[in-house]
mmCIF file of C-alpha atoms in Angstrom:
data_model
loop_
_atom_site.group_PDB
_atom_site.id
_atom_site.type_symbol
_atom_site.label_atom_id
_atom_site.label_comp_id
_atom_site.label_asym_id
_atom_site.label_seq_id
_atom_site.Cartn_x
_atom_site.Cartn_y
_atom_site.Cartn_z
ATOM 1 C CA MET N 1 91.835 83.743 81.631
ATOM 2 C CA THR N 2 95.250 84.437 80.010
ATOM 3 C CA ALA N 3 98.411 82.934 80.910
ATOM 4 C CA THR N 4 99.826 86.173 81.658
ATOM 5 C CA THR N 5 97.041 86.445 84.556
ATOM 6 C CA GLN N 6 97.768 83.065 85.411
ATOM 7 C CA LEU N 7 101.396 83.786 86.374
ATOM 8 C CA ILE N 8 100.418 86.872 87.887
ATOM 9 C CA GLN N 9 98.273 84.915 90.435
ATOM 10 C CA LEU N 10 100.678 82.197 90.758
ATOM 11 C CA LEU N 11 103.636 85.007 91.502
ATOM 12 C CA LEU N 12 101.872 86.657 93.701
ATOM 13 C CA PHE N 13 100.541 83.086 95.833
ATOM 14 C CA LEU N 14 104.134 82.564 96.005
ATOM 15 C CA LEU N 15 105.381 85.993 97.285
ATOM 16 C CA GLY N 16 103.122 85.390 99.883
ATOM 17 C CA LEU N 17 103.614 81.969 101.394
ATOM 18 C CA GLY N 18 104.311 82.371 104.708
ATOM 19 C CA VAL N 19 102.652 85.162 105.146
ATOM 20 C CA SER N 20 99.128 85.973 104.215
ATOM 21 C CA VAL N 21 96.290 83.297 104.225
ATOM 22 C CA SER N 22 92.855 84.885 103.064
ATOM 23 C CA THR N 23 90.013 83.560 104.781
ATOM 24 C CA VAL N 24 87.541 85.271 107.219
ATOM 25 C CA MET N 25 90.261 84.527 110.126
ATOM 26 C CA ASP N 26 92.403 87.130 108.336
ATOM 27 C CA VAL N 27 91.352 89.914 110.445
ATOM 28 C CA GLN N 28 92.862 88.579 113.294
ATOM 29 C CA LYS N 29 96.499 89.427 112.906
ATOM 30 C CA ARG N 30 99.099 91.249 114.985
ATOM 31 C CA VAL N 31 102.715 92.666 115.938
ATOM 32 C CA ILE N 32 104.293 90.413 118.438
ATOM 33 C CA GLY N 33 105.509 92.357 121.782
ATOM 34 C CA GLY N 34 104.553 95.712 120.559
ATOM 35 C CA GLN N 35 102.882 98.467 121.935
ATOM 36 C CA ARG N 36 100.120 101.450 120.824
ATOM 37 C CA CYS N 37 101.574 103.747 119.001
ATOM 38 C CA GLY N 38 100.482 106.737 116.356
ATOM 39 C CA ARG N 39 101.713 106.479 112.829
ATOM 40 C CA GLN N 40 99.565 108.962 111.098
ATOM 41 C CA TYR N 41 100.991 107.667 107.489
ATOM 42 C CA HIS N 42 100.574 104.352 108.096
ATOM 43 C CA VAL N 43 97.437 102.894 106.138
ATOM 44 C CA LYS N 44 95.481 99.676 106.810
ATOM 45 C CA LEU N 45 94.245 97.431 103.964
ATOM 46 C CA ARG N 46 91.354 95.464 103.352
ATOM 47 C CA GLY N 47 90.783 93.265 100.425
ATOM 48 C CA VAL N 48 87.023 92.356 100.633
ATOM 49 C CA ALA N 49 85.016 89.370 98.552
ATOM 50 C CA SER N 50 82.156 87.128 99.378
ATOM 51 C CA GLY N 51 82.183 87.891 102.752
ATOM 52 C CA SER N 52 85.829 87.072 103.590
ATOM 53 C CA GLN N 53 88.685 89.794 103.820
ATOM 54 C CA ASN N 54 92.436 89.723 104.030
ATOM 55 C CA LEU N 55 94.432 92.479 106.271
ATOM 56 C CA CYS N 56 97.468 93.917 104.937
ATOM 57 C CA GLY N 57 99.421 97.478 106.058
ATOM 58 C CA GLY N 58 100.896 100.619 103.714
ATOM 59 C CA SER N 59 102.176 103.629 104.073
ATOM 60 C CA LEU N 60 101.474 106.922 102.677
ATOM 61 C CA ILE N 61 104.762 108.020 100.585
ATOM 62 C CA SER N 62 103.352 110.498 99.152
ATOM 63 C CA ASN N 63 99.763 112.729 98.697
ATOM 64 C CA ARG N 64 98.280 109.973 96.619
ATOM 65 C CA TRP N 65 100.738 107.129 96.611
ATOM 66 C CA ILE N 66 100.477 104.107 99.582
ATOM 67 C CA LEU N 67 103.744 101.644 99.322
ATOM 68 C CA THR N 68 102.874 98.127 100.171
ATOM 69 C CA ALA N 69 103.829 94.081 99.515
ATOM 70 C CA ALA N 70 102.857 92.808 96.326
ATOM 71 C CA HIS N 71 101.580 89.905 97.939
ATOM 72 C CA CYS N 72 98.772 91.906 99.583
ATOM 73 C CA LEU N 73 96.740 92.221 96.099
ATOM 74 C CA LYS N 74 94.212 89.238 95.954
ATOM 75 C CA PRO N 75 92.505 89.258 92.538
ATOM 76 C CA GLY N 76 89.008 89.253 92.595
ATOM 77 C CA ARG N 77 89.059 91.443 95.436
ATOM 78 C CA THR N 78 88.172 94.955 96.375
ATOM 79 C CA MET N 79 90.996 97.028 98.038
ATOM 80 C CA PHE N 80 89.813 99.439 100.199
ATOM 81 C CA ALA N 81 92.425 101.972 101.813
ATOM 82 C CA GLU N 82 91.685 103.026 105.612
ATOM 83 C CA LEU N 83 93.349 106.501 106.467
ATOM 84 C CA SER N 84 94.168 108.217 109.985
ATOM 85 C CA VAL N 85 93.349 111.386 108.902
ATOM 86 C CA ASP N 86 93.430 113.402 112.057
ATOM 87 C CA PRO N 87 95.011 111.563 115.033
ATOM 88 C CA GLY N 88 92.343 110.515 117.468
ATOM 89 C CA SER N 89 89.566 110.996 114.884
ATOM 90 C CA PRO N 90 87.863 107.986 113.097
ATOM 91 C CA ALA N 91 89.619 106.858 110.367
ATOM 92 C CA ARG N 92 88.003 107.472 106.199
ATOM 93 C CA GLU N 93 87.953 104.256 104.139
ATOM 94 C CA VAL N 94 88.559 104.800 100.483
ATOM 95 C CA GLN N 95 88.000 102.374 97.610
ATOM 96 C CA ILE N 96 91.088 101.655 95.730
ATOM 97 C CA THR N 97 90.280 101.879 91.815
ATOM 98 C CA ALA N 98 93.621 102.763 90.050
ATOM 99 C CA GLU N 99 95.616 99.861 88.891
ATOM 100 C CA PRO N 100 98.018 98.946 91.117
ATOM 101 C CA VAL N 101 102.056 98.933 90.217
ATOM 102 C CA ILE N 102 104.038 96.234 90.689
ATOM 103 C CA TYR N 103 107.939 95.952 90.384
ATOM 104 C CA MET N 104 108.834 93.597 87.754
ATOM 105 C CA ASP N 105 112.171 92.767 86.185
ATOM 106 C CA LYS N 106 112.794 89.408 83.658
ATOM 107 C CA ASP N 107 115.284 86.735 84.454
ATOM 108 C CA ASP N 108 118.552 85.424 82.296
ATOM 109 C CA ASN N 109 115.547 83.848 80.031
ATOM 110 C CA ASN N 110 113.557 86.990 79.628
ATOM 111 C CA ASN N 111 110.715 85.319 81.769
ATOM 112 C CA SER N 112 108.743 87.978 84.116
ATOM 113 C CA ARG N 113 109.715 88.181 87.897
ATOM 114 C CA LEU N 114 107.345 89.878 90.343
ATOM 115 C CA HIS N 115 109.000 91.630 93.353
ATOM 116 C CA ASP N 116 106.631 91.500 96.538
ATOM 117 C CA ILE N 117 106.884 95.494 96.523
ATOM 118 C CA MET N 118 103.447 97.636 95.183
ATOM 119 C CA LEU N 119 102.228 100.952 94.687
ATOM 120 C CA LEU N 120 98.578 101.670 95.049
ATOM 121 C CA GLN N 121 97.515 105.224 93.996
ATOM 122 C CA LEU N 122 94.276 107.007 96.123
ATOM 123 C CA PRO N 123 91.746 108.946 93.699
ATOM 124 C CA SER N 124 92.415 111.927 95.865
ATOM 125 C CA PRO N 125 94.926 113.772 97.477
ATOM 126 C CA THR N 126 95.023 113.306 101.474
ATOM 127 C CA GLY N 127 96.315 115.909 103.207
ATOM 128 C CA ILE N 128 98.028 113.775 105.184
ATOM 129 C CA LYS N 129 101.860 114.232 105.774
ATOM 130 C CA PRO N 130 104.002 111.150 104.174
ATOM 131 C CA ILE N 131 106.624 109.226 105.458
ATOM 132 C CA GLY N 132 110.076 110.436 104.105
ATOM 133 C CA LEU N 133 111.766 107.759 101.397
ATOM 134 C CA PRO N 134 115.122 106.756 102.999
ATOM 135 C CA ASP N 135 118.710 107.741 103.258
ATOM 136 C CA CYS N 136 120.404 105.482 101.955
ATOM 137 C CA GLY N 137 123.918 106.537 102.798
ATOM 138 C CA HIS N 138 122.630 106.036 106.404
ATOM 139 C CA ARG N 139 121.503 101.808 107.013
ATOM 140 C CA PRO N 140 120.195 101.718 110.870
ATOM 141 C CA LYS N 141 120.684 98.899 112.720
ATOM 142 C CA MET N 142 117.381 99.194 114.721
ATOM 143 C CA VAL N 143 114.221 99.890 112.825
ATOM 144 C CA GLN N 144 110.644 100.214 113.731
ATOM 145 C CA ILE N 145 107.607 97.597 112.464
ATOM 146 C CA ALA N 146 103.920 98.231 112.664
ATOM 147 C CA GLY N 147 100.556 96.340 112.668
ATOM 148 C CA HIS N 148 97.108 95.856 113.933
ATOM 149 C CA ALA N 149 97.036 94.583 116.770
ATOM 150 C CA ALA N 150 99.966 92.904 119.389
ATOM 151 C CA THR N 151 99.357 90.133 121.702
ATOM 152 C CA THR N 152 101.908 87.178 122.772
ATOM 153 C CA GLY N 153 101.888 83.563 121.272
ATOM 154 C CA GLY N 154 100.698 80.666 122.611
ATOM 155 C CA PRO N 155 101.673 78.408 125.436
ATOM 156 C CA ASN N 156 104.551 76.754 123.300
ATOM 157 C CA ASN N 157 105.254 79.746 121.326
ATOM 158 C CA GLU N 158 102.863 79.123 118.718
ATOM 159 C CA ARG N 159 101.087 81.652 116.958
ATOM 160 C CA LYS N 160 97.421 82.002 117.822
ATOM 161 C CA PRO N 161 94.583 84.507 116.897
ATOM 162 C CA GLY N 162 94.548 88.181 118.472
ATOM 163 C CA ARG N 163 93.144 91.963 117.365
ATOM 164 C CA SER N 164 92.882 95.441 118.176
ATOM 165 C CA PRO N 165 91.928 98.544 116.027
ATOM 166 C CA ASP N 166 94.805 100.035 117.757
ATOM 167 C CA LEU N 167 97.927 100.162 116.105
ATOM 168 C CA HIS N 168 100.950 98.836 117.515
ATOM 169 C CA CYS N 169 104.819 98.726 116.789
ATOM 170 C CA ALA N 170 107.807 97.276 117.948
ATOM 171 C CA ASP N 171 111.934 98.173 117.859
ATOM 172 C CA ILE N 172 113.447 95.763 116.143
ATOM 173 C CA GLU N 173 117.127 94.732 115.665
ATOM 174 C CA VAL N 174 118.496 94.925 111.871
ATOM 175 C CA VAL N 175 120.085 91.154 111.450
ATOM 176 C CA ASP N 176 121.911 88.965 108.648
ATOM 177 C CA CYS N 177 119.598 87.370 106.636
ATOM 178 C CA GLU N 178 121.865 83.962 105.830
ATOM 179 C CA ASP N 179 120.071 81.733 108.675
ATOM 180 C CA LEU N 180 116.499 82.713 106.932
ATOM 181 C CA LYS N 181 117.621 82.021 103.302
ATOM 182 C CA LYS N 182 119.111 78.538 104.818
ATOM 183 C CA THR N 183 115.495 77.675 106.206
ATOM 184 C CA LEU N 184 113.835 78.771 102.510
ATOM 185 C CA GLN N 185 116.395 76.830 100.850
ATOM 186 C CA THR N 186 115.653 73.781 103.337
ATOM 187 C CA ASN N 187 112.165 73.829 103.763
ATOM 188 C CA PHE N 188 110.480 76.103 101.310
ATOM 189 C CA GLN N 189 112.599 75.781 98.156
ATOM 190 C CA GLN N 190 109.588 76.773 95.730
ATOM 191 C CA VAL N 191 109.550 79.957 97.878
ATOM 192 C CA TYR N 192 113.302 80.648 97.732
ATOM 193 C CA GLN N 193 113.151 80.370 94.024
ATOM 194 C CA VAL N 194 110.805 83.214 93.871
ATOM 195 C CA LYS N 195 112.593 85.142 96.754
ATOM 196 C CA ASP N 196 115.812 84.494 95.863
ATOM 197 C CA CYS N 197 115.614 87.428 93.096
ATOM 198 C CA GLN N 198 114.315 90.078 95.520
ATOM 199 C CA HIS N 199 116.462 92.237 97.742
ATOM 200 C CA TRP N 200 115.355 92.291 101.108
ATOM 201 C CA PHE N 201 117.292 92.524 104.779
ATOM 202 C CA CYS N 202 116.104 90.751 107.985
ATOM 203 C CA GLY N 203 114.931 92.052 111.793
ATOM 204 C CA GLN N 204 115.028 89.834 114.853
ATOM 205 C CA THR N 205 114.650 90.932 118.284
ATOM 206 C CA PRO N 206 113.675 88.102 121.037
ATOM 207 C CA GLY N 207 110.152 88.923 122.077
ATOM 208 C CA MET N 208 109.487 90.862 119.055
ATOM 209 C CA ASP N 209 108.041 89.639 115.217
ATOM 210 C CA ILE N 210 105.607 89.859 112.704
ATOM 211 C CA CYS N 211 102.493 87.746 112.229
ATOM 212 C CA TYR N 212 100.003 87.483 109.530
ATOM 213 C CA GLY N 213 98.409 90.431 108.277
ATOM 214 C CA ASP N 214 101.299 92.665 109.276
ATOM 215 C CA SER N 215 102.579 92.488 105.512
ATOM 216 C CA GLY N 216 103.097 95.697 103.918
ATOM 217 C CA GLY N 217 103.607 97.704 106.797
ATOM 218 C CA GLY N 218 106.635 100.366 106.902
ATOM 219 C CA VAL N 219 109.873 99.724 108.221
ATOM 220 C CA VAL N 220 110.723 102.947 109.257
ATOM 221 C CA HIS N 221 113.801 104.495 111.023
ATOM 222 C CA GLY N 222 113.103 108.155 112.656
ATOM 223 C CA ASP N 223 111.017 109.997 109.741
ATOM 224 C CA GLU N 224 111.877 107.748 106.751
ATOM 225 C CA ILE N 225 111.071 104.277 105.682
ATOM 226 C CA TYR N 226 113.862 101.635 104.801
ATOM 227 C CA GLY N 227 111.564 98.802 104.046
ATOM 228 C CA VAL N 228 108.404 96.733 103.491
ATOM 229 C CA ILE N 229 107.382 93.607 105.747
ATOM 230 C CA SER N 230 107.035 90.715 103.317
ATOM 231 C CA PHE N 231 107.216 87.823 104.907
ATOM 232 C CA LEU N 232 107.979 85.706 108.530
ATOM 233 C CA GLY N 233 110.731 83.043 108.864
ATOM 234 C CA ASP N 234 108.703 80.634 110.636
ATOM 235 C CA PRO N 235 104.937 80.279 109.776
ATOM 236 C CA ASP N 236 103.990 78.539 113.337
ATOM 237 C CA LYS N 237 106.142 79.716 115.797
ATOM 238 C CA VAL N 238 106.649 83.166 117.100
ATOM 239 C CA CYS N 239 110.256 85.230 117.821
ATOM 240 C CA THR N 240 112.190 82.005 116.487
ATOM 241 C CA THR N 241 113.309 83.099 113.016
ATOM 242 C CA ALA N 242 114.331 86.422 111.503
ATOM 243 C CA SER N 243 111.601 88.174 109.536
ATOM 244 C CA ALA N 244 112.373 90.155 105.869
ATOM 245 C CA PHE N 245 111.556 93.232 104.852
ATOM 246 C CA MET N 246 111.725 94.549 101.148
ATOM 247 C CA ASP N 247 114.701 96.837 100.839
ATOM 248 C CA LEU N 248 114.247 99.959 99.594
ATOM 249 C CA CYS N 249 117.792 101.255 99.722
ATOM 250 C CA ASN N 250 118.194 98.563 96.759
ATOM 251 C CA PRO N 251 118.813 101.481 93.533
ATOM 252 C CA GLU N 252 116.408 99.235 91.452
ATOM 253 C CA TYR N 253 113.447 99.520 94.045
ATOM 254 C CA ILE N 254 113.945 103.177 95.042
ATOM 255 C CA ASP N 255 114.506 104.299 91.507
ATOM 256 C CA TRP N 256 111.482 102.822 90.359
ATOM 257 C CA ILE N 257 109.485 104.389 93.261
ATOM 258 C CA ARG N 258 110.572 107.856 92.486
ATOM 259 C CA LYS N 259 109.603 107.897 88.682
ATOM 260 C CA THR N 260 106.136 106.032 89.520
ATOM 261 C CA ILE N 261 104.872 108.816 92.219
ATOM 262 C CA THR N 262 106.137 111.503 90.266
#
């Protein structure tokens, strides 16, 4: 294993801390407080290896490109995309064989930094209408998150397993990220060092939350995608801390996306 490969694996691990745990229980995920919804452009991503799998979401932003979170990539796993070709009909699963494209930049010491945003190219066009890229002149105050499935938390608001084959959505208010940043700085300093260079915005509404496995799903307003679900604020309790979404209106990200998919 090369030093570069080791670095990428470490950064992917740190990107996903508090969001993704790769075990056989990874199929048990949810959006808290959501309800059934339809997003034909939503993609369910599965990374499979040795009888276990991790689950993530993604969004078709063109006929062949899926936008998701970088930490959804697990080295050594074969990745599949489940596409909702026609509303109400069985989904079609496609293996992703192309190399993933992850946004990277350099720090002041010329060290590589991975950001939690990734593009996956499908082997052929889908024929599915994609979600539009954002109108960054308009910043919505409410956005919608989505994932598989939706239940409540436990008796003391602890996160508990739950799953559903149906996509669930929830409307969530865009809020300031300062409290979440302080929580990371205080309790998760190693994670904060990785996250601090990235560009994200936050969402929080009473009774609504993301959970393990919702990573990579689109954060949308109307017919446009403004963010990618990246990480939750509290790994143990639901609906207590804001969640973080990669900010597609950051010029670095939106320019990189447009250049990559054209």
